[in-house]
Amino acid sequence: MSTRSRAQNFPLQLIDLVLIELSNWRWSWRSILVVGACVPLFGMIGLSIYARDLGPDALHIIFSGSLVMSMMLGNLGNIQSHVVFMRFQGTLEYFATLPVHKHTLMLAIIIAFFLLSLPALLTLLVVGSALLRISLAPHPLLLLVMPLCVLPMSAIGALIGVSVGSSQQGGSLSVLTAFLFGGLGPVLFPAERLPEVLRLIGLINPAARAASALRQTLIGPLDQQIALDLAILFGFTLCVFYVVGKKLDWRASHSLR
Amino acid sequence: MIVYDVRNLAKTYPGATEPANKDISFQVREGEIFGILGDNGAGKTTLIKQMVNLLPSSSGDILLYGKPLDHEALYLPSLVGYMPQESHSLNQLTVAEALYYSAHLRGMKRSAALDERDCLLKLWDMENLRDHTSSRLSGGQRRLLRLAVATAALSKVLVLDEPTNDLDPQKRRLVWENLRALNRDRGTTIIFITHDAAEAEKIIERVGILHQGELIVTGAPHALKRNLKNKLRLEIAFEPGQAPSLPADLAPRQLTETRWQIYLEQHQLGAVTAALDIDRLTDMKLSSATLEDLYFHYVDAV
């Protein structure tokens, strides 16, 4: 029988693939800086002028909502365009002929883009809280909340990336999706100012749940709502990730016999 | 031992009325250098993608070492190094990174993968490009990098899609020399496709000729050449405007304004050379029939 090369174990595969994907900073840093930090920062400033008179709760919502929009717009768009590029330029074929699992690759892409978006996110966090005069009281749970806020939107970006027929389709669909998630629920606006139907949708909208979880773990107070937020974020991520894995055709799944 | 056993393979793309390939059967044995020749649109890349499980077949079987390609998730990638044709597959990685990660992901330990990287940079004459990102390389350099990546942590089998396109003559020679050495020293089975029969002849041990989606013949070039009626090829060149005077029963083919090609049987050679005015020739080459001649012989017969 033939001698086969041995695939690396899961952690080593994941580390290699994350490091490979981190090389995407070479093209994505401008987009991450502009879409992930500058756009949400300007939006945050604009909304805060309007909401200053509405009290600290409204400012907290604008602050957490802007952070979510930063994570959504940046990660969703970047991952979508990266996956589309990989599909149409042959990068996926390169990975498909290496002894790696496709779920490991998708996870590595999401982790890498999350890490790449962190500087923009931290900039927004520091500058935004200073501008809005919000005093932060980070809870240790924030370390779990931040990745969980990014994962659902990244998975949606990957899903769009594996589904669309062209990069143009992918670009417009990801912007539309980001704004839909941002608009359908209390993400940037207080729940009491939204119609009933949007409040109901907001209960299961991962962007609204991410904003709620961020608000509780960054500013406080932390209440039982956090458990529901995390459960929805986690469940949504798992579902989308499963669908992405199913839809990603990178090796022929069967040969006719 | 049979490495690849391809049986009655066919592929029709969704929405297409004609199959990209049909009824393709052949075997590749261990340690062999097998070339698939074909013109543009003959279905070469479709076939090779079916063979590396990147494209599902409409019908037929492909067995790799006796087992279906997908019988385990990582079965094929653990045995086969594949060089794709697409030029952006390693877009954001530097040359050195692409080689290291490919070797490491194929199971080498970190230190061994670093050594492999340095060895490959030297082998493929890319040391001066080690820190260049793939997207900044020329077309030929990218092709060489994809080839180097396919050979990282050397797999038992290499499947190469047009390995020498875009390369200058010096690099083409390097490619054929390195592939021949890998086959000779490590026993690597090499399967490649090309439309350049003249180049492929330098390395090929067995050939399959693909035409309009059908594999019209397979065999060792020397064995196939026995079927040729005219086994000699004579190329002659004259000054511009000076047509050659040749025996009437020959049908010379004009290659360029000044260059002609004639296929001969051995007994015709004396009469032809006697008829030629040597003083008017600027060049003359006599050789046995080449792989290219073989290719045209079989394609023209279809």
PDB file of N, CA and C in Angstrom, chain B residues 49-128:
ATOM      1  N   LYS B  49      -9.284  17.739 -12.988  1.00  0.00           N
ATOM      2  CA  LYS B  49     -10.034  18.119 -11.779  1.00  0.00           C
ATOM      3  C   LYS B  49     -10.896  16.962 -11.275  1.00  0.00           C
ATOM      4  N   GLN B  50     -11.373  16.143 -12.188  1.00  0.00           N
ATOM      5  CA  GLN B  50     -12.077  14.933 -11.748  1.00  0.00           C
ATOM      6  C   GLN B  50     -11.098  14.015 -11.017  1.00  0.00           C
ATOM      7  N   MET B  51      -9.865  13.949 -11.519  1.00  0.00           N
ATOM      8  CA  MET B  51      -8.884  13.042 -10.931  1.00  0.00           C
ATOM      9  C   MET B  51      -8.409  13.488  -9.550  1.00  0.00           C
ATOM     10  N   VAL B  52      -8.532  14.790  -9.245  1.00  0.00           N
ATOM     11  CA  VAL B  52      -8.152  15.237  -7.898  1.00  0.00           C
ATOM     12  C   VAL B  52      -9.403  15.568  -7.073  1.00  0.00           C
ATOM     13  N   ASN B  53     -10.535  15.058  -7.543  1.00  0.00           N
ATOM     14  CA  ASN B  53     -11.795  15.130  -6.782  1.00  0.00           C
ATOM     15  C   ASN B  53     -12.280  16.558  -6.551  1.00  0.00           C
ATOM     16  N   LEU B  54     -11.944  17.457  -7.453  1.00  0.00           N
ATOM     17  CA  LEU B  54     -12.470  18.819  -7.343  1.00  0.00           C
ATOM     18  C   LEU B  54     -13.719  18.986  -8.186  1.00  0.00           C
ATOM     19  N   LEU B  55     -14.023  17.993  -8.966  1.00  0.00           N
ATOM     20  CA  LEU B  55     -15.169  18.068  -9.872  1.00  0.00           C
ATOM     21  C   LEU B  55     -15.863  16.707  -9.864  1.00  0.00           C
ATOM     22  N   PRO B  56     -17.150  16.667  -9.537  1.00  0.00           N
ATOM     23  CA  PRO B  56     -17.834  15.369  -9.568  1.00  0.00           C
ATOM     24  C   PRO B  56     -18.046  14.907 -11.010  1.00  0.00           C
ATOM     25  N   SER B  57     -17.939  13.609 -11.218  1.00  0.00           N
ATOM     26  CA  SER B  57     -18.138  13.063 -12.561  1.00  0.00           C
ATOM     27  C   SER B  57     -19.615  12.772 -12.787  1.00  0.00           C
ATOM     28  N   SER B  58     -20.052  12.839 -14.045  1.00  0.00           N
ATOM     29  CA  SER B  58     -21.440  12.496 -14.354  1.00  0.00           C
ATOM     30  C   SER B  58     -21.618  10.983 -14.346  1.00  0.00           C
ATOM     31  N   SER B  59     -20.612  10.261 -14.766  1.00  0.00           N
ATOM     32  CA  SER B  59     -20.643   8.795 -14.671  1.00  0.00           C
ATOM     33  C   SER B  59     -19.205   8.282 -14.703  1.00  0.00           C
ATOM     34  N   GLY B  60     -19.063   7.003 -14.347  1.00  0.00           N
ATOM     35  CA  GLY B  60     -17.729   6.401 -14.353  1.00  0.00           C
ATOM     36  C   GLY B  60     -17.102   6.368 -12.969  1.00  0.00           C
ATOM     37  N   ASP B  61     -15.949   5.748 -12.888  1.00  0.00           N
ATOM     38  CA  ASP B  61     -15.230   5.584 -11.611  1.00  0.00           C
ATOM     39  C   ASP B  61     -13.794   6.062 -11.739  1.00  0.00           C
ATOM     40  N   ILE B  62     -13.283   6.581 -10.630  1.00  0.00           N
ATOM     41  CA  ILE B  62     -11.841   6.812 -10.534  1.00  0.00           C
ATOM     42  C   ILE B  62     -11.372   6.161  -9.244  1.00  0.00           C
ATOM     43  N   LEU B  63     -10.428   5.245  -9.364  1.00  0.00           N
ATOM     44  CA  LEU B  63      -9.867   4.613  -8.175  1.00  0.00           C
ATOM     45  C   LEU B  63      -8.424   5.080  -8.017  1.00  0.00           C
ATOM     46  N   LEU B  64      -8.071   5.408  -6.787  1.00  0.00           N
ATOM     47  CA  LEU B  64      -6.703   5.800  -6.468  1.00  0.00           C
ATOM     48  C   LEU B  64      -6.147   4.724  -5.546  1.00  0.00           C
ATOM     49  N   TYR B  65      -5.118   4.047  -5.988  1.00  0.00           N
ATOM     50  CA  TYR B  65      -4.598   2.876  -5.262  1.00  0.00           C
ATOM     51  C   TYR B  65      -5.746   1.926  -4.899  1.00  0.00           C
ATOM     52  N   GLY B  66      -6.654   1.744  -5.838  1.00  0.00           N
ATOM     53  CA  GLY B  66      -7.723   0.751  -5.668  1.00  0.00           C
ATOM     54  C   GLY B  66      -8.923   1.216  -4.879  1.00  0.00           C
ATOM     55  N   LYS B  67      -8.917   2.465  -4.420  1.00  0.00           N
ATOM     56  CA  LYS B  67     -10.035   2.936  -3.593  1.00  0.00           C
ATOM     57  C   LYS B  67     -10.652   4.191  -4.202  1.00  0.00           C
ATOM     58  N   PRO B  68     -11.964   4.377  -4.017  1.00  0.00           N
ATOM     59  CA  PRO B  68     -12.583   5.608  -4.521  1.00  0.00           C
ATOM     60  C   PRO B  68     -11.931   6.837  -3.907  1.00  0.00           C
ATOM     61  N   LEU B  69     -11.907   7.912  -4.662  1.00  0.00           N
ATOM     62  CA  LEU B  69     -11.203   9.122  -4.217  1.00  0.00           C
ATOM     63  C   LEU B  69     -11.713   9.645  -2.881  1.00  0.00           C
ATOM     64  N   ASP B  70     -13.010   9.447  -2.634  1.00  0.00           N
ATOM     65  CA  ASP B  70     -13.615  10.076  -1.449  1.00  0.00           C
ATOM     66  C   ASP B  70     -13.917   9.058  -0.360  1.00  0.00           C
ATOM     67  N   HIS B  71     -13.242   7.931  -0.370  1.00  0.00           N
ATOM     68  CA  HIS B  71     -13.630   6.926   0.630  1.00  0.00           C
ATOM     69  C   HIS B  71     -13.261   7.358   2.054  1.00  0.00           C
ATOM     70  N   GLU B  72     -12.315   8.281   2.172  1.00  0.00           N
ATOM     71  CA  GLU B  72     -12.092   8.992   3.441  1.00  0.00           C
ATOM     72  C   GLU B  72     -11.932  10.458   3.073  1.00  0.00           C
ATOM     73  N   ALA B  73     -12.264  11.349   4.019  1.00  0.00           N
ATOM     74  CA  ALA B  73     -12.252  12.785   3.702  1.00  0.00           C
ATOM     75  C   ALA B  73     -10.881  13.257   3.207  1.00  0.00           C
ATOM     76  N   LEU B  74      -9.815  12.771   3.836  1.00  0.00           N
ATOM     77  CA  LEU B  74      -8.489  13.280   3.497  1.00  0.00           C
ATOM     78  C   LEU B  74      -7.650  12.255   2.738  1.00  0.00           C
ATOM     79  N   TYR B  75      -8.334  11.270   2.136  1.00  0.00           N
ATOM     80  CA  TYR B  75      -7.604  10.199   1.429  1.00  0.00           C
ATOM     81  C   TYR B  75      -6.787  10.765   0.273  1.00  0.00           C
ATOM     82  N   LEU B  76      -7.440  11.476  -0.608  1.00  0.00           N
ATOM     83  CA  LEU B  76      -6.731  11.987  -1.794  1.00  0.00           C
ATOM     84  C   LEU B  76      -5.658  13.016  -1.440  1.00  0.00           C
ATOM     85  N   PRO B  77      -5.982  14.037  -0.612  1.00  0.00           N
ATOM     86  CA  PRO B  77      -4.932  15.024  -0.314  1.00  0.00           C
ATOM     87  C   PRO B  77      -3.722  14.443   0.402  1.00  0.00           C
ATOM     88  N   SER B  78      -3.902  13.295   1.065  1.00  0.00           N
ATOM     89  CA  SER B  78      -2.749  12.712   1.756  1.00  0.00           C
ATOM     90  C   SER B  78      -1.847  11.925   0.799  1.00  0.00           C
ATOM     91  N   LEU B  79      -2.307  11.742  -0.435  1.00  0.00           N
ATOM     92  CA  LEU B  79      -1.510  10.975  -1.405  1.00  0.00           C
ATOM     93  C   LEU B  79      -1.060  11.796  -2.604  1.00  0.00           C
ATOM     94  N   VAL B  80      -1.830  12.828  -2.921  1.00  0.00           N
ATOM     95  CA  VAL B  80      -1.625  13.519  -4.192  1.00  0.00           C
ATOM     96  C   VAL B  80      -1.277  14.990  -3.971  1.00  0.00           C
ATOM     97  N   GLY B  81      -0.219  15.446  -4.617  1.00  0.00           N
ATOM     98  CA  GLY B  81       0.086  16.874  -4.667  1.00  0.00           C
ATOM     99  C   GLY B  81      -0.445  17.415  -5.977  1.00  0.00           C
ATOM    100  N   TYR B  82      -1.234  18.464  -5.912  1.00  0.00           N
ATOM    101  CA  TYR B  82      -1.907  18.972  -7.120  1.00  0.00           C
ATOM    102  C   TYR B  82      -1.455  20.391  -7.411  1.00  0.00           C
ATOM    103  N   MET B  83      -1.135  20.633  -8.660  1.00  0.00           N
ATOM    104  CA  MET B  83      -0.804  21.990  -9.077  1.00  0.00           C
ATOM    105  C   MET B  83      -1.948  22.508  -9.949  1.00  0.00           C
ATOM    106  N   PRO B  84      -2.727  23.470  -9.419  1.00  0.00           N
ATOM    107  CA  PRO B  84      -3.840  23.977 -10.224  1.00  0.00           C
ATOM    108  C   PRO B  84      -3.355  24.956 -11.284  1.00  0.00           C
ATOM    109  N   GLN B  85      -4.250  25.266 -12.220  1.00  0.00           N
ATOM    110  CA  GLN B  85      -3.886  26.186 -13.286  1.00  0.00           C
ATOM    111  C   GLN B  85      -4.114  27.639 -12.868  1.00  0.00           C
ATOM    112  N   GLU B  86      -5.061  27.867 -11.951  1.00  0.00           N
ATOM    113  CA  GLU B  86      -5.424  29.230 -11.574  1.00  0.00           C
ATOM    114  C   GLU B  86      -4.231  29.961 -10.973  1.00  0.00           C
ATOM    115  N   SER B  87      -4.148  31.226 -11.299  1.00  0.00           N
ATOM    116  CA  SER B  87      -2.926  31.947 -10.948  1.00  0.00           C
ATOM    117  C   SER B  87      -2.994  32.680  -9.606  1.00  0.00           C
ATOM    118  N   HIS B  88      -4.164  32.730  -8.975  1.00  0.00           N
ATOM    119  CA  HIS B  88      -4.268  33.513  -7.747  1.00  0.00           C
ATOM    120  C   HIS B  88      -4.448  32.654  -6.499  1.00  0.00           C
ATOM    121  N   SER B  89      -4.140  31.361  -6.617  1.00  0.00           N
ATOM    122  CA  SER B  89      -4.475  30.471  -5.512  1.00  0.00           C
ATOM    123  C   SER B  89      -3.706  30.772  -4.231  1.00  0.00           C
ATOM    124  N   LEU B  90      -2.546  31.411  -4.328  1.00  0.00           N
ATOM    125  CA  LEU B  90      -1.755  31.666  -3.111  1.00  0.00           C
ATOM    126  C   LEU B  90      -1.601  33.160  -2.891  1.00  0.00           C
ATOM    127  N   ASN B  91      -2.604  33.887  -3.264  1.00  0.00           N
ATOM    128  CA  ASN B  91      -2.540  35.329  -3.456  1.00  0.00           C
ATOM    129  C   ASN B  91      -1.768  36.128  -2.415  1.00  0.00           C
ATOM    130  N   GLN B  92      -2.117  35.973  -1.145  1.00  0.00           N
ATOM    131  CA  GLN B  92      -1.563  36.863  -0.125  1.00  0.00           C
ATOM    132  C   GLN B  92      -0.362  36.297   0.615  1.00  0.00           C
ATOM    133  N   LEU B  93       0.028  35.072   0.293  1.00  0.00           N
ATOM    134  CA  LEU B  93       1.167  34.474   0.988  1.00  0.00           C
ATOM    135  C   LEU B  93       2.461  34.836   0.266  1.00  0.00           C
ATOM    136  N   THR B  94       3.535  34.986   1.044  1.00  0.00           N
ATOM    137  CA  THR B  94       4.835  35.136   0.394  1.00  0.00           C
ATOM    138  C   THR B  94       5.254  33.756  -0.119  1.00  0.00           C
ATOM    139  N   VAL B  95       6.246  33.750  -0.960  1.00  0.00           N
ATOM    140  CA  VAL B  95       6.736  32.488  -1.518  1.00  0.00           C
ATOM    141  C   VAL B  95       7.172  31.551  -0.389  1.00  0.00           C
ATOM    142  N   ALA B  96       7.956  32.079   0.553  1.00  0.00           N
ATOM    143  CA  ALA B  96       8.465  31.247   1.649  1.00  0.00           C
ATOM    144  C   ALA B  96       7.316  30.733   2.524  1.00  0.00           C
ATOM    145  N   GLU B  97       6.339  31.590   2.802  1.00  0.00           N
ATOM    146  CA  GLU B  97       5.194  31.161   3.622  1.00  0.00           C
ATOM    147  C   GLU B  97       4.414  30.043   2.935  1.00  0.00           C
ATOM    148  N   ALA B  98       4.157  30.220   1.658  1.00  0.00           N
ATOM    149  CA  ALA B  98       3.368  29.222   0.924  1.00  0.00           C
ATOM    150  C   ALA B  98       4.050  27.853   0.978  1.00  0.00           C
ATOM    151  N   LEU B  99       5.356  27.844   0.840  1.00  0.00           N
ATOM    152  CA  LEU B  99       6.079  26.570   0.842  1.00  0.00           C
ATOM    153  C   LEU B  99       6.092  25.951   2.240  1.00  0.00           C
ATOM    154  N   TYR B 100       6.344  26.793   3.248  1.00  0.00           N
ATOM    155  CA  TYR B 100       6.397  26.267   4.619  1.00  0.00           C
ATOM    156  C   TYR B 100       5.038  25.686   5.033  1.00  0.00           C
ATOM    157  N   TYR B 101       3.969  26.473   4.848  1.00  0.00           N
ATOM    158  CA  TYR B 101       2.656  26.006   5.313  1.00  0.00           C
ATOM    159  C   TYR B 101       2.199  24.763   4.551  1.00  0.00           C
ATOM    160  N   SER B 102       2.497  24.714   3.271  1.00  0.00           N
ATOM    161  CA  SER B 102       2.085  23.532   2.497  1.00  0.00           C
ATOM    162  C   SER B 102       2.789  22.280   3.029  1.00  0.00           C
ATOM    163  N   ALA B 103       4.082  22.421   3.311  1.00  0.00           N
ATOM    164  CA  ALA B 103       4.834  21.273   3.830  1.00  0.00           C
ATOM    165  C   ALA B 103       4.330  20.896   5.231  1.00  0.00           C
ATOM    166  N   HIS B 104       4.093  21.895   6.068  1.00  0.00           N
ATOM    167  CA  HIS B 104       3.664  21.626   7.445  1.00  0.00           C
ATOM    168  C   HIS B 104       2.277  21.011   7.474  1.00  0.00           C
ATOM    169  N   LEU B 105       1.371  21.556   6.649  1.00  0.00           N
ATOM    170  CA  LEU B 105       0.005  21.012   6.630  1.00  0.00           C
ATOM    171  C   LEU B 105      -0.031  19.602   6.037  1.00  0.00           C
ATOM    172  N   ARG B 106       0.992  19.255   5.270  1.00  0.00           N
ATOM    173  CA  ARG B 106       1.039  17.888   4.753  1.00  0.00           C
ATOM    174  C   ARG B 106       1.715  16.937   5.750  1.00  0.00           C
ATOM    175  N   GLY B 107       1.884  17.395   6.963  1.00  0.00           N
ATOM    176  CA  GLY B 107       2.277  16.481   8.032  1.00  0.00           C
ATOM    177  C   GLY B 107       3.716  16.569   8.490  1.00  0.00           C
ATOM    178  N   MET B 108       4.519  17.458   7.868  1.00  0.00           N
ATOM    179  CA  MET B 108       5.904  17.567   8.323  1.00  0.00           C
ATOM    180  C   MET B 108       5.975  18.284   9.668  1.00  0.00           C
ATOM    181  N   LYS B 109       6.976  17.938  10.473  1.00  0.00           N
ATOM    182  CA  LYS B 109       7.205  18.689  11.717  1.00  0.00           C
ATOM    183  C   LYS B 109       7.729  20.072  11.339  1.00  0.00           C
ATOM    184  N   ARG B 110       7.638  20.996  12.302  1.00  0.00           N
ATOM    185  CA  ARG B 110       7.969  22.398  12.006  1.00  0.00           C
ATOM    186  C   ARG B 110       9.402  22.561  11.454  1.00  0.00           C
ATOM    187  N   SER B 111      10.361  21.907  12.148  1.00  0.00           N
ATOM    188  CA  SER B 111      11.753  22.096  11.708  1.00  0.00           C
ATOM    189  C   SER B 111      11.958  21.476  10.316  1.00  0.00           C
ATOM    190  N   ALA B 112      11.336  20.316  10.107  1.00  0.00           N
ATOM    191  CA  ALA B 112      11.466  19.661   8.798  1.00  0.00           C
ATOM    192  C   ALA B 112      10.808  20.503   7.708  1.00  0.00           C
ATOM    193  N   ALA B 113       9.692  21.142   8.062  1.00  0.00           N
ATOM    194  CA  ALA B 113       8.992  21.980   7.076  1.00  0.00           C
ATOM    195  C   ALA B 113       9.824  23.215   6.731  1.00  0.00           C
ATOM    196  N   LEU B 114      10.525  23.741   7.722  1.00  0.00           N
ATOM    197  CA  LEU B 114      11.396  24.894   7.452  1.00  0.00           C
ATOM    198  C   LEU B 114      12.546  24.488   6.529  1.00  0.00           C
ATOM    199  N   ASP B 115      13.107  23.286   6.791  1.00  0.00           N
ATOM    200  CA  ASP B 115      14.178  22.779   5.915  1.00  0.00           C
ATOM    201  C   ASP B 115      13.636  22.548   4.504  1.00  0.00           C
ATOM    202  N   GLU B 116      12.441  21.974   4.463  1.00  0.00           N
ATOM    203  CA  GLU B 116      11.813  21.702   3.154  1.00  0.00           C
ATOM    204  C   GLU B 116      11.604  23.005   2.385  1.00  0.00           C
ATOM    205  N   ARG B 117      11.173  24.036   3.087  1.00  0.00           N
ATOM    206  CA  ARG B 117      10.977  25.343   2.453  1.00  0.00           C
ATOM    207  C   ARG B 117      12.278  25.828   1.799  1.00  0.00           C
ATOM    208  N   ASP B 118      13.376  25.764   2.570  1.00  0.00           N
ATOM    209  CA  ASP B 118      14.648  26.252   2.045  1.00  0.00           C
ATOM    210  C   ASP B 118      15.130  25.403   0.866  1.00  0.00           C
ATOM    211  N   CYS B 119      14.885  24.103   0.999  1.00  0.00           N
ATOM    212  CA  CYS B 119      15.295  23.181  -0.055  1.00  0.00           C
ATOM    213  C   CYS B 119      14.504  23.472  -1.350  1.00  0.00           C
ATOM    214  N   LEU B 120      13.212  23.712  -1.185  1.00  0.00           N
ATOM    215  CA  LEU B 120      12.378  23.982  -2.370  1.00  0.00           C
ATOM    216  C   LEU B 120      12.717  25.324  -3.010  1.00  0.00           C
ATOM    217  N   LEU B 121      13.028  26.314  -2.180  1.00  0.00           N
ATOM    218  CA  LEU B 121      13.424  27.622  -2.740  1.00  0.00           C
ATOM    219  C   LEU B 121      14.644  27.459  -3.642  1.00  0.00           C
ATOM    220  N   LYS B 122      15.560  26.599  -3.176  1.00  0.00           N
ATOM    221  CA  LYS B 122      16.779  26.371  -3.952  1.00  0.00           C
ATOM    222  C   LYS B 122      16.473  25.527  -5.196  1.00  0.00           C
ATOM    223  N   LEU B 123      15.715  24.456  -4.978  1.00  0.00           N
ATOM    224  CA  LEU B 123      15.410  23.525  -6.076  1.00  0.00           C
ATOM    225  C   LEU B 123      14.723  24.230  -7.240  1.00  0.00           C
ATOM    226  N   TRP B 124      13.792  25.123  -6.913  1.00  0.00           N
ATOM    227  CA  TRP B 124      13.004  25.782  -7.963  1.00  0.00           C
ATOM    228  C   TRP B 124      13.552  27.180  -8.287  1.00  0.00           C
ATOM    229  N   ASP B 125      14.769  27.449  -7.819  1.00  0.00           N
ATOM    230  CA  ASP B 125      15.466  28.699  -8.159  1.00  0.00           C
ATOM    231  C   ASP B 125      14.608  29.921  -7.805  1.00  0.00           C
ATOM    232  N   MET B 126      14.092  29.922  -6.563  1.00  0.00           N
ATOM    233  CA  MET B 126      13.215  31.018  -6.150  1.00  0.00           C
ATOM    234  C   MET B 126      13.737  31.728  -4.904  1.00  0.00           C
ATOM    235  N   GLU B 127      15.023  31.524  -4.605  1.00  0.00           N
ATOM    236  CA  GLU B 127      15.543  32.113  -3.362  1.00  0.00           C
ATOM    237  C   GLU B 127      15.421  33.637  -3.348  1.00  0.00           C
ATOM    238  N   ASN B 128      15.579  34.244  -4.504  1.00  0.00           N
ATOM    239  CA  ASN B 128      15.491  35.715  -4.552  1.00  0.00           C
ATOM    240  C   ASN B 128      14.047  36.213  -4.458  1.00  0.00           C
TER     241      ASN B 128
END
